[in-house]
Coordinates of C-alpha atoms in Angstrom, one line a residue:
M29 CA 10.9 16.3 -44.5
D30 CA 10.1 13.8 -47.3
L31 CA 6.5 12.7 -46.7
S32 CA 6.5 10.1 -49.5
Y33 CA 7.2 6.5 -48.7
S34 CA 10.3 4.9 -50.0
P35 CA 10.0 1.6 -52.0
Q36 CA 11.0 -0.3 -48.9
E37 CA 8.3 1.4 -46.9
Q38 CA 5.7 0.8 -49.6
A39 CA 6.7 -2.9 -49.5
F40 CA 6.3 -2.9 -45.7
Q41 CA 2.9 -1.3 -46.1
A42 CA 1.8 -4.0 -48.5
E43 CA 3.1 -6.6 -46.1
V44 CA 1.1 -5.2 -43.2
R45 CA -2.1 -5.0 -45.3
Q46 CA -1.7 -8.7 -46.3
F47 CA -0.9 -9.7 -42.7
L48 CA -4.1 -8.0 -41.5
A49 CA -6.2 -9.5 -44.3
D50 CA -4.9 -13.0 -43.5
E51 CA -4.5 -12.9 -39.7
L52 CA -7.0 -10.5 -38.1
P53 CA -10.0 -12.5 -36.9
E54 CA -13.1 -11.4 -38.6
D55 CA -15.3 -11.6 -35.5
I56 CA -12.9 -9.3 -33.6
A57 CA -12.8 -6.8 -36.5
A58 CA -16.6 -6.8 -36.7
R59 CA -16.9 -5.9 -33.0
V60 CA -14.3 -3.1 -33.3
K61 CA -16.1 -1.7 -36.4
A62 CA -19.4 -1.7 -34.6
G63 CA -17.9 0.1 -31.6
G64 CA -18.5 -2.9 -29.4
E65 CA -16.5 -4.0 -26.3
V66 CA -13.3 -5.9 -27.1
S67 CA -13.1 -8.6 -24.4
K68 CA -10.0 -9.8 -22.6
E69 CA -10.1 -13.0 -24.7
D70 CA -10.2 -10.9 -27.9
T71 CA -7.2 -8.9 -26.8
E72 CA -5.2 -12.0 -25.8
R73 CA -6.0 -13.6 -29.2
W74 CA -4.8 -10.5 -31.1
H75 CA -1.7 -10.1 -29.0
A76 CA -0.7 -13.7 -29.5
I77 CA -1.1 -13.3 -33.3
L78 CA 1.0 -10.2 -33.3
Q79 CA 3.7 -11.8 -31.1
S80 CA 3.9 -14.8 -33.3
R81 CA 4.9 -12.4 -36.1
G82 CA 7.2 -10.5 -33.7
W83 CA 5.1 -7.3 -34.1
L84 CA 3.7 -6.9 -30.6
A85 CA 6.2 -4.8 -28.7
Q86 CA 6.5 -2.2 -31.4
T87 CA 8.5 0.4 -29.4
W88 CA 10.9 -2.1 -27.9
P89 CA 14.5 -2.6 -29.2
E90 CA 15.2 -5.9 -30.9
A91 CA 17.4 -7.0 -28.1
Q92 CA 14.3 -7.0 -25.8
G93 CA 12.0 -8.7 -28.2
G94 CA 10.7 -5.8 -30.3
P95 CA 10.6 -5.7 -34.1
G96 CA 13.3 -3.0 -34.5
W97 CA 10.9 -0.7 -36.3
G98 CA 11.5 3.0 -36.9
P99 CA 8.9 5.7 -36.6
V100 CA 7.7 5.3 -40.2
E101 CA 7.0 1.6 -39.8
R102 CA 5.1 2.2 -36.6
H103 CA 3.1 4.9 -38.3
I104 CA 2.3 2.6 -41.2
F105 CA 1.2 -0.2 -38.9
D106 CA -1.0 2.0 -36.8
E107 CA -2.7 3.5 -39.9
E108 CA -3.3 0.1 -41.6
A109 CA -4.4 -1.6 -38.4
A110 CA -7.0 1.2 -37.7
R111 CA -8.3 0.9 -41.3
A112 CA -8.7 -2.9 -40.9
Y113 CA -10.5 -2.4 -37.5
A114 CA -7.9 -4.2 -35.5
P115 CA -8.3 -3.8 -31.8
R116 CA -5.8 -1.5 -30.1
I117 CA -2.7 -3.0 -28.6
L118 CA -3.2 -2.9 -24.8
P119 CA -0.8 -0.1 -23.9
F120 CA -0.1 -0.6 -20.2
G121 CA 2.5 -3.3 -20.2
L122 CA 3.7 -3.0 -23.8
Q123 CA 3.8 0.8 -24.5
M124 CA 4.1 2.2 -21.0
L125 CA 5.8 -0.1 -18.5
G126 CA 8.0 -1.9 -21.0
P127 CA 9.9 1.2 -22.1
V128 CA 10.2 2.3 -18.5
L129 CA 11.8 -1.0 -17.4
I130 CA 14.1 -1.0 -20.4
K131 CA 15.3 2.5 -19.4
F132 CA 15.1 2.5 -15.6
G133 CA 14.6 -1.2 -14.5
S134 CA 17.2 -3.4 -12.9
D135 CA 18.6 -6.3 -14.8
A136 CA 16.5 -8.6 -12.6
Q137 CA 13.3 -6.6 -13.3
K138 CA 14.0 -6.7 -17.1
A139 CA 14.7 -10.4 -17.1
H140 CA 11.6 -11.2 -15.1
Y141 CA 8.9 -8.8 -16.3
L142 CA 9.6 -8.2 -20.0
P143 CA 9.1 -11.8 -21.2
R144 CA 5.9 -12.1 -19.2
I145 CA 4.6 -8.9 -20.8
L146 CA 5.4 -10.3 -24.3
D147 CA 3.8 -13.7 -23.8
G148 CA 0.7 -12.4 -22.1
T149 CA 1.4 -14.0 -18.7
D150 CA 1.0 -10.7 -16.9
W151 CA -1.7 -8.1 -17.6
W152 CA -0.9 -4.6 -16.3
C153 CA -2.9 -1.6 -15.2
Q154 CA -1.8 1.9 -14.3
G155 CA -2.1 3.3 -10.8
Y156 CA -1.5 7.0 -11.2
S157 CA -4.7 9.0 -10.7
E158 CA -6.4 9.5 -7.3
P159 CA -9.7 11.2 -6.3
G160 CA -7.7 14.4 -5.5
A161 CA -4.8 13.9 -7.9
G162 CA -5.7 13.7 -11.5
S163 CA -4.1 16.3 -13.7
D164 CA -2.4 17.6 -10.5
L165 CA -0.7 14.2 -10.2
A166 CA 2.1 15.4 -7.8
S167 CA -0.6 15.9 -5.1
L168 CA -1.1 12.1 -4.8
K169 CA -1.5 10.8 -1.3
T170 CA -1.2 7.0 -1.5
K171 CA 1.6 6.2 0.9
A172 CA 4.3 3.5 0.9
V173 CA 6.2 3.2 4.2
R174 CA 9.4 1.1 4.2
E175 CA 9.5 -1.7 6.8
G176 CA 12.6 -3.8 6.4
D177 CA 12.5 -5.5 3.0
E178 CA 9.0 -4.4 2.3
Y179 CA 6.8 -1.3 1.6
V180 CA 3.4 -1.1 3.3
V181 CA 1.0 0.7 0.9
N182 CA -2.2 2.5 1.9
G183 CA -4.4 4.7 -0.3
Q184 CA -6.7 4.8 -3.3
K185 CA -6.3 5.0 -7.0
T186 CA -9.2 5.8 -9.4
W187 CA -10.0 5.6 -13.1
T188 CA -7.9 2.4 -13.3
T189 CA -8.5 1.2 -16.8
L190 CA -9.1 -2.6 -17.1
G191 CA -8.0 -3.1 -13.5
Q192 CA -10.6 -5.8 -13.1
H193 CA -8.5 -8.0 -15.5
A194 CA -5.0 -7.0 -14.4
D195 CA -2.5 -9.3 -12.7
W196 CA -0.2 -6.4 -11.7
I197 CA -0.4 -2.6 -11.3
F198 CA 2.4 -0.1 -11.6
C199 CA 1.8 2.6 -9.0
L200 CA 3.0 6.0 -8.0
V201 CA 3.2 6.2 -4.2
R202 CA 4.4 8.8 -1.7
T203 CA 7.5 7.7 0.2
D204 CA 8.4 11.1 1.6
G205 CA 6.2 14.1 2.4
S206 CA 8.8 16.5 3.7
G207 CA 9.9 18.3 0.6
K208 CA 8.4 19.4 -2.7
P209 CA 5.5 17.1 -3.8
Q210 CA 7.4 15.7 -6.8
E211 CA 10.5 14.9 -4.7
G212 CA 8.8 12.3 -2.5
I213 CA 7.2 10.0 -5.1
S214 CA 8.3 6.4 -5.9
F215 CA 7.4 4.0 -8.6
L216 CA 6.3 0.5 -7.4
L217 CA 5.2 -2.7 -9.1
I218 CA 2.4 -4.4 -7.1
D219 CA 0.9 -7.8 -7.6
M220 CA -2.9 -7.4 -7.7
K221 CA -3.4 -10.7 -5.8
T222 CA -1.7 -9.2 -2.7
P223 CA -3.9 -9.2 0.4
G224 CA -5.4 -5.8 1.1
I225 CA -6.2 -4.8 -2.5
E226 CA -9.9 -4.2 -3.5
V227 CA -11.1 -3.3 -7.0
R228 CA -14.5 -1.6 -7.4
P229 CA -16.1 -1.0 -10.8
I230 CA -17.0 2.5 -12.1
R231 CA -19.9 2.5 -14.6
L232 CA -19.5 4.9 -17.5
I233 CA -22.1 7.1 -19.1
E234 CA -22.6 4.7 -22.0
G235 CA -23.0 1.8 -19.6
G236 CA -19.6 0.2 -19.9
H237 CA -17.3 -1.0 -17.2
E238 CA -13.9 0.1 -18.4
V239 CA -12.5 1.8 -15.3
N240 CA -12.3 1.1 -11.6
E241 CA -11.3 2.3 -8.2
V242 CA -8.5 0.4 -6.5
F243 CA -8.1 0.5 -2.7
F244 CA -4.9 -0.5 -0.8
T245 CA -5.1 -1.4 2.9
D246 CA -1.8 -2.4 4.5
V247 CA -0.6 -4.0 1.2
R248 CA 2.9 -5.4 1.6
V249 CA 5.1 -5.0 -1.4
P250 CA 8.7 -6.4 -1.7
A251 CA 11.3 -3.6 -1.8
E252 CA 12.8 -5.2 -4.9
N253 CA 9.7 -4.1 -6.7
L254 CA 10.8 -0.5 -6.6
V255 CA 11.8 0.8 -10.0
W256 CA 14.7 3.2 -10.2
K257 CA 15.3 5.0 -6.9
E258 CA 13.2 5.8 -3.9
N259 CA 11.7 9.3 -4.0
D260 CA 12.8 9.7 -7.7
G261 CA 9.7 8.1 -9.2
W262 CA 8.6 11.5 -10.7
T263 CA 11.4 11.1 -13.3
V264 CA 10.0 7.6 -14.2
A265 CA 6.5 8.9 -14.2
K266 CA 7.2 11.7 -16.7
Y267 CA 9.1 9.4 -19.0
L268 CA 6.1 7.0 -19.0
L269 CA 3.6 9.8 -19.7
T270 CA 5.4 10.8 -22.9
H271 CA 4.8 7.3 -24.2
E272 CA 1.2 7.4 -23.0
R273 CA 0.4 10.7 -24.6
T274 CA 1.7 9.6 -28.0
G275 CA -0.7 6.7 -28.0
I276 CA -3.7 8.8 -26.8
A277 CA -3.4 11.0 -29.9
G278 CA -4.6 8.0 -31.9
V279 CA -3.5 9.2 -35.4
G280 CA -4.3 5.9 -37.0
F281 CA -7.8 5.8 -35.5
S282 CA -8.4 9.3 -36.7
I283 CA -7.4 8.5 -40.2
A284 CA -9.8 5.5 -40.2
A285 CA -12.6 7.5 -38.6
F286 CA -12.2 10.3 -41.2
E287 CA -12.6 7.8 -44.0
R288 CA -15.7 6.3 -42.3
V289 CA -17.3 9.8 -41.8
K290 CA -16.6 10.7 -45.4
A291 CA -18.2 7.4 -46.7
L292 CA -21.2 7.9 -44.5
A293 CA -21.8 11.5 -45.7
A294 CA -21.4 10.3 -49.3
R295 CA -24.3 7.8 -49.0
T296 CA -26.5 9.8 -46.7
V297 CA -29.2 11.8 -48.6
R298 CA -31.1 14.7 -47.0
G299 CA -33.4 17.1 -48.8
G300 CA -32.7 15.4 -52.1
K301 CA -28.9 15.8 -52.0
R302 CA -26.0 14.0 -50.5
L303 CA -24.8 15.2 -47.1
I304 CA -21.2 15.5 -48.3
D305 CA -22.5 18.1 -50.8
D306 CA -24.1 20.2 -48.1
P307 CA -21.9 23.4 -47.8
L308 CA -21.9 23.5 -44.0
F309 CA -21.1 19.8 -43.5
A310 CA -18.5 19.9 -46.2
A311 CA -16.8 22.8 -44.6
R312 CA -16.7 21.1 -41.2
L313 CA -15.3 18.0 -42.9
A314 CA -12.6 20.0 -44.7
E315 CA -11.6 21.7 -41.5
V316 CA -11.1 18.4 -39.7
E317 CA -9.2 17.0 -42.8
M318 CA -6.7 19.8 -42.7
D319 CA -6.2 19.4 -39.0
L320 CA -5.7 15.6 -39.5
E321 CA -3.2 16.1 -42.3
A322 CA -1.2 18.5 -40.2
M323 CA -1.3 16.1 -37.3
K324 CA 0.0 13.2 -39.5
I325 CA 3.0 15.3 -40.5
F326 CA 3.7 16.4 -37.0
N327 CA 3.4 12.8 -35.7
L328 CA 6.0 11.6 -38.2
R329 CA 8.4 14.5 -37.2
M330 CA 7.9 13.7 -33.6
L331 CA 8.5 10.0 -34.0
A332 CA 11.6 10.7 -36.1
E333 CA 13.0 12.9 -33.3
A334 CA 12.2 10.3 -30.7
Q335 CA 14.1 7.7 -32.7
R336 CA 17.1 10.1 -32.9
V337 CA 17.3 10.9 -29.2
G338 CA 16.0 7.6 -27.9
H339 CA 12.7 8.7 -26.3
P340 CA 9.7 11.1 -27.0
G341 CA 10.0 14.7 -26.0
V342 CA 7.7 17.4 -24.6
E343 CA 6.2 17.7 -28.1
T344 CA 4.0 14.7 -27.3
S345 CA 1.9 17.2 -25.4
M346 CA 1.2 19.0 -28.6
L347 CA 0.3 15.8 -30.3
K348 CA -2.0 14.7 -27.5
I349 CA -3.9 18.0 -27.6
R350 CA -4.5 18.1 -31.3
G351 CA -4.9 14.3 -31.6
T352 CA -7.7 14.2 -29.0
E353 CA -9.4 17.3 -30.4
V354 CA -9.4 15.8 -33.9
R355 CA -10.8 12.4 -32.6
Q356 CA -13.6 14.2 -30.8
A357 CA -14.4 16.3 -33.8
L358 CA -14.7 13.2 -35.9
N359 CA -17.0 11.6 -33.4
D360 CA -19.2 14.7 -33.5
L361 CA -19.3 14.7 -37.3
Y362 CA -20.3 11.1 -37.4
R363 CA -23.0 11.8 -34.9
R364 CA -24.3 14.7 -37.1
A365 CA -24.2 12.5 -40.2
L366 CA -26.3 9.9 -38.5
G367 CA -28.9 12.4 -37.4
P368 CA -31.6 11.2 -34.9
A369 CA -30.2 7.7 -35.0
A370 CA -27.1 8.8 -33.3
A371 CA -29.0 8.9 -30.0
V372 CA -29.4 5.2 -30.0
M373 CA -27.2 3.4 -27.5
P374 CA -25.9 -0.2 -28.1
G375 CA -28.7 -2.8 -27.6
E376 CA -31.5 -0.2 -27.8
A377 CA -34.2 -0.4 -30.4
P378 CA -34.3 2.8 -32.5
G379 CA -37.4 4.8 -31.5
G380 CA -39.3 7.8 -32.7
N381 CA -38.0 9.1 -36.0
A382 CA -34.6 7.4 -35.7
A383 CA -33.7 5.3 -38.7
V384 CA -32.7 1.7 -38.3
L385 CA -29.0 1.6 -37.8
A386 CA -26.5 -0.4 -39.8
P387 CA -24.5 -2.8 -37.6
E388 CA -21.3 -0.7 -38.0
D389 CA -23.2 2.3 -36.7
E390 CA -24.7 0.8 -33.6
G391 CA -21.8 2.0 -31.4
A392 CA -21.7 5.6 -32.6
A393 CA -23.4 7.0 -29.5
A394 CA -21.2 5.0 -27.1
S395 CA -18.1 6.0 -29.0
Y396 CA -19.1 9.7 -28.9
F397 CA -19.7 9.6 -25.1
N398 CA -16.7 7.4 -24.3
N399 CA -14.2 9.6 -26.2
R400 CA -15.1 12.7 -24.2
K401 CA -12.6 11.3 -21.8
I402 CA -9.6 11.4 -24.1
S403 CA -8.9 15.1 -23.7
I404 CA -8.8 14.6 -19.9
F405 CA -6.9 11.4 -19.2
G406 CA -3.1 11.2 -19.6
G407 CA -3.0 14.8 -18.3
S408 CA -5.9 17.1 -19.4
N409 CA -5.4 19.2 -22.5
E410 CA -5.3 22.3 -20.3
I411 CA -2.4 20.8 -18.3
Q412 CA -0.6 19.9 -21.6
K413 CA -0.8 23.6 -22.6
N414 CA 0.8 24.6 -19.3
I415 CA 3.6 22.0 -19.9
L416 CA 4.2 23.4 -23.4
T417 CA 4.2 27.0 -22.1
K418 CA 6.8 26.2 -19.5
A419 CA 9.0 23.8 -21.4
M420 CA 9.0 25.3 -24.9
L421 CA 8.1 29.0 -24.4
E422 CA 9.9 29.3 -21.1
L423 CA 7.0 31.3 -19.6

C-alpha cells in the first residue's frame, strides 16, 4: 500500500488546512484546545459551516448530500481538523443513523430524515445500552408491542449521550421474546417529544453532564418508524456499530494529542533537563508513537476496504481496540508530563505544589477521566476481542 499522498491528495490537504484557518471559529477552537465543554450552539455553528462547504456528511454518497470523499480524503480531514482543534462532528445522525437509513431505510424515511439531519433540524441520540444490557446488548429488555398502526414502548435506556439535547432517538427494542435474543429485536425511530418519555441526567466523574437515562412509559410510536423489518433489527444494529467503532478509534485526535504531548515534554524541565530527554519518558513516548503509526496505516487499509465493499467490516473492532488504547495512553502521558498540576480539575485553583496551568492544559484532568469510557462504550474492548476471535479466527 502506497502511504504517500498523491499530488491531488496533497492539494486537498492544503485546501482543508486553509478552510480550517479561515472558517473554524477561534472561540470554539480555544474551548476544544482547553478541554472545555462544546455547547450545542457551538456544534450547530460548526455543522452549519461544514454543510455550507458540503463537507458535513462525510461518509454519505453524493446522491444523498455527501461530498463523495474516499477514505484518504476522510483521513486527511480528520487529521487536519484534530490538529486545528475543531470540535468533533456529532456522530449520531450523521455517522450512525445516516448510513443506516441509506442502506436499510424506506424511500419515505430517506426523503424525510436525511435532509433534516443535514440541515440540523433534527438532533439524534442513540438508544442502545440498558442497565442490564451494555456489552451484552442482545439481552436488552425495552419492549415494543404492536397495536394496530403503532408500537407501544416501555423500558429504559442508559448512557444516552447528549439525550438532553436530542429531538429524536433511534432505539433497539424487543418485539419478540420467544426465540434467540438477537432474533426478536427491532430498530425504531422515536420522537423525544412523545408523551411518556423522561430524560434524567447522569453526572460524570469530572462533573460534566454528557450522558443520561431515558425512560419510556407507554410511548406510542407510529409503525412507519420501524427501520428495515420487525425482529430483524440486529442486522441494522451491527451495521451501525461498525460505523460507530470506526469513529471511536479517533485516529485524528490521537495524532493531534501525540504532537501536543511531545511539545509539552519538550518545554517541561525537571532536574535540569527537558522531560523529553528523560530515558523513561522518552521510551514511553516512543512506544505510543509506534502504536500510533501502525494504527494510522491500519486505518487507511480498513477505510480503503470499506470503500471497495461499501461498508466497514469486522476489522473495525481491531481499530476500536487499538485506537482507544492509544488515546488513553496519550492521556496518561500528558498527565505525567504535567506532574502535580494534572490533578487540577476545570475551574479549580491549583493548590499545594501544583504549578499554575496554562489555559490549554486546564482540561487535562477532565479529559483523562472522561476518556476512561472510550474502551467501554461502543462494545467494550473485551467484547471486541471476542468478536474478532469468532469472526476472523473462527474459534
